[in-house]
Amino acid sequence: MSFTPHGHHLIAGAWTSTEAQFASEPAHGPAHLFSVGTADLVAEACAAAEAAFVSYSRTSRADRARFLDAIADEIEARAEAITEIGTQETGLPAARLQGERGRTTGQLRLFASHIRAGDYLDRRIDPALPDRQPAPRPEIRLIQRPIGPVAVFGASN
């Protein structure tokens, strides 16, 4: 497989770029141009994530778990191509990227199992104490629920 990085951003299923670019030269190949991310692109990505959350929040836990498992399966099915692209974009050795891929697919499957089990909801029920003094305590229930997308910015993200 031959791949040349195009340096665009994927937002809401569409590739987009800006006029401003920067060059990145991995350790073992030619420099590639990448589109500079802007505040407007971040806002566009956030708006798209918020819009997707509305429909995604209506899906069942089983559907969400299947979704994460399907992502892991697709990553593994495209393992060779992903590794080649990654080495061209970063200059990292294939073995390092293969390890990262295994970690990623393992985490996706772990998250899927937590979704199936409902662990992320952290359900708690404190029973009522009608005889408690000086005043009775009603039953108290707690459940975590997602309220929207999360943005994470980190090294190599």
Coordinates of C-alpha atoms in Angstrom, one line a residue, residues 4-155:
T4 CA 0.8 10.1 1.2
P5 CA -0.5 12.1 4.2
H6 CA -2.8 14.9 3.0
G7 CA -2.7 16.8 6.3
H8 CA -6.4 17.6 6.5
H9 CA -8.8 17.5 9.5
L10 CA -11.7 15.1 9.7
I11 CA -14.7 16.9 11.1
A12 CA -18.3 15.5 11.0
G13 CA -17.2 13.0 8.4
A14 CA -15.7 15.5 6.0
W15 CA -12.1 16.3 5.3
T16 CA -11.3 20.0 5.7
S17 CA -8.2 22.2 5.7
T18 CA -7.0 25.7 6.1
E19 CA -4.8 27.9 4.0
A20 CA -2.2 28.0 6.7
Q21 CA 0.0 24.9 6.8
F22 CA 3.1 23.6 8.5
A23 CA 5.6 21.0 7.4
S24 CA 6.4 17.9 9.4
E25 CA 9.3 15.7 8.5
P26 CA 9.2 12.3 10.1
A27 CA 12.6 10.6 10.9
H28 CA 12.7 8.6 7.7
G29 CA 11.0 10.3 4.9
P30 CA 10.0 13.5 3.1
A31 CA 8.3 16.4 4.8
H32 CA 4.5 16.5 4.6
L33 CA 2.3 19.6 4.8
F34 CA -0.4 19.7 7.4
S35 CA -3.3 22.1 7.8
V36 CA -3.1 24.3 10.8
G37 CA -6.0 23.8 13.3
T38 CA -7.8 27.0 14.1
A39 CA -10.3 28.1 16.8
D40 CA -13.0 28.0 14.1
L41 CA -12.2 24.4 13.3
V42 CA -12.3 23.5 17.0
A43 CA -15.7 25.2 17.3
E44 CA -16.9 23.3 14.2
A45 CA -15.7 20.0 15.7
C46 CA -17.4 20.8 19.0
A47 CA -20.7 21.7 17.3
A48 CA -20.6 18.5 15.3
A49 CA -19.8 16.4 18.5
E50 CA -22.7 18.1 20.3
A51 CA -25.1 17.4 17.4
A52 CA -23.9 13.7 17.3
F53 CA -24.4 13.4 21.0
V54 CA -28.1 14.1 20.7
S55 CA -28.8 11.1 18.5
Y56 CA -26.1 8.9 20.1
S57 CA -27.6 9.5 23.6
R58 CA -30.8 7.7 22.4
T59 CA -28.9 4.5 21.6
S60 CA -29.0 1.5 24.0
R61 CA -26.0 0.4 26.0
A62 CA -25.8 -2.7 23.9
D63 CA -25.6 -0.6 20.7
R64 CA -22.9 1.6 22.2
A65 CA -20.9 -1.4 23.2
R66 CA -21.3 -2.9 19.7
F67 CA -20.2 0.4 18.3
L68 CA -16.9 0.4 20.3
D69 CA -16.3 -3.3 19.4
A70 CA -16.9 -2.5 15.7
I71 CA -14.3 0.3 15.9
A72 CA -11.8 -2.1 17.4
D73 CA -12.6 -4.7 14.7
E74 CA -12.1 -2.2 11.9
I75 CA -8.8 -1.0 13.4
E76 CA -7.6 -4.6 13.5
A77 CA -8.9 -5.3 9.9
R78 CA -6.9 -2.3 8.6
A79 CA -3.9 -2.9 10.8
E80 CA -1.3 -3.0 8.1
A81 CA -2.5 0.2 6.4
I82 CA -2.8 2.1 9.7
T83 CA 0.7 1.1 10.7
E84 CA 2.1 2.3 7.3
I85 CA 0.2 5.6 7.5
G86 CA 1.4 6.1 11.1
T87 CA 5.0 5.5 10.3
Q88 CA 4.9 8.0 7.5
E89 CA 3.2 10.6 9.6
T90 CA 5.2 10.2 12.7
G91 CA 8.5 8.5 11.9
L92 CA 7.8 6.0 14.7
P93 CA 8.8 2.4 14.2
A94 CA 6.1 -0.1 13.2
A95 CA 6.6 -2.1 16.3
R96 CA 5.8 0.9 18.5
L97 CA 2.6 1.7 16.5
Q98 CA 1.6 -2.0 16.6
G99 CA 1.8 -1.8 20.4
E100 CA -0.2 1.4 20.4
R101 CA -2.8 -0.3 18.2
G102 CA -3.1 -3.2 20.6
R103 CA -3.5 -0.8 23.5
T104 CA -6.2 1.1 21.7
T105 CA -8.3 -1.9 20.6
G106 CA -7.9 -3.3 24.1
Q107 CA -9.2 -0.1 25.7
L108 CA -12.1 0.1 23.3
R109 CA -13.1 -3.5 24.2
L110 CA -12.7 -2.7 27.9
F111 CA -14.9 0.3 27.6
A112 CA -17.5 -1.8 25.7
S113 CA -17.6 -4.3 28.5
H114 CA -18.1 -1.5 31.1
I115 CA -20.9 -0.1 29.0
R116 CA -22.6 -3.6 28.8
A117 CA -22.3 -4.0 32.5
G118 CA -23.5 -0.5 33.3
D119 CA -20.4 0.1 35.5
Y120 CA -20.0 3.7 34.3
L121 CA -23.5 4.6 35.7
D122 CA -22.2 4.2 39.3
R123 CA -25.7 3.4 40.5
R124 CA -26.1 3.8 44.3
I125 CA -29.2 3.4 46.5
D126 CA -29.1 4.5 50.1
P127 CA -32.2 3.0 51.7
A128 CA -34.6 5.0 53.7
L129 CA -34.2 5.2 57.4
P130 CA -37.7 6.0 58.7
D131 CA -36.7 5.6 62.3
R132 CA -33.6 7.9 62.1
Q133 CA -33.4 10.7 64.7
P134 CA -33.8 13.5 64.8
A135 CA -35.6 13.1 61.4
P136 CA -36.2 10.2 59.1
R137 CA -34.1 9.9 55.9
P138 CA -35.8 9.2 52.6
E139 CA -34.4 6.8 50.1
I140 CA -31.6 8.4 48.1
R141 CA -30.7 7.3 44.6
L142 CA -27.7 8.3 42.5
I143 CA -26.9 7.5 38.9
Q144 CA -24.3 9.0 36.6
R145 CA -25.5 9.9 33.2
P146 CA -23.7 11.4 30.2
I147 CA -24.4 15.0 29.5
G148 CA -22.4 15.7 26.4
P149 CA -19.1 15.3 24.5
V150 CA -15.7 15.5 26.2
A151 CA -12.7 17.1 24.5
V152 CA -9.2 15.8 25.4
F153 CA -6.0 17.5 24.4
G154 CA -2.8 15.7 25.1
A155 CA 0.6 15.0 23.7

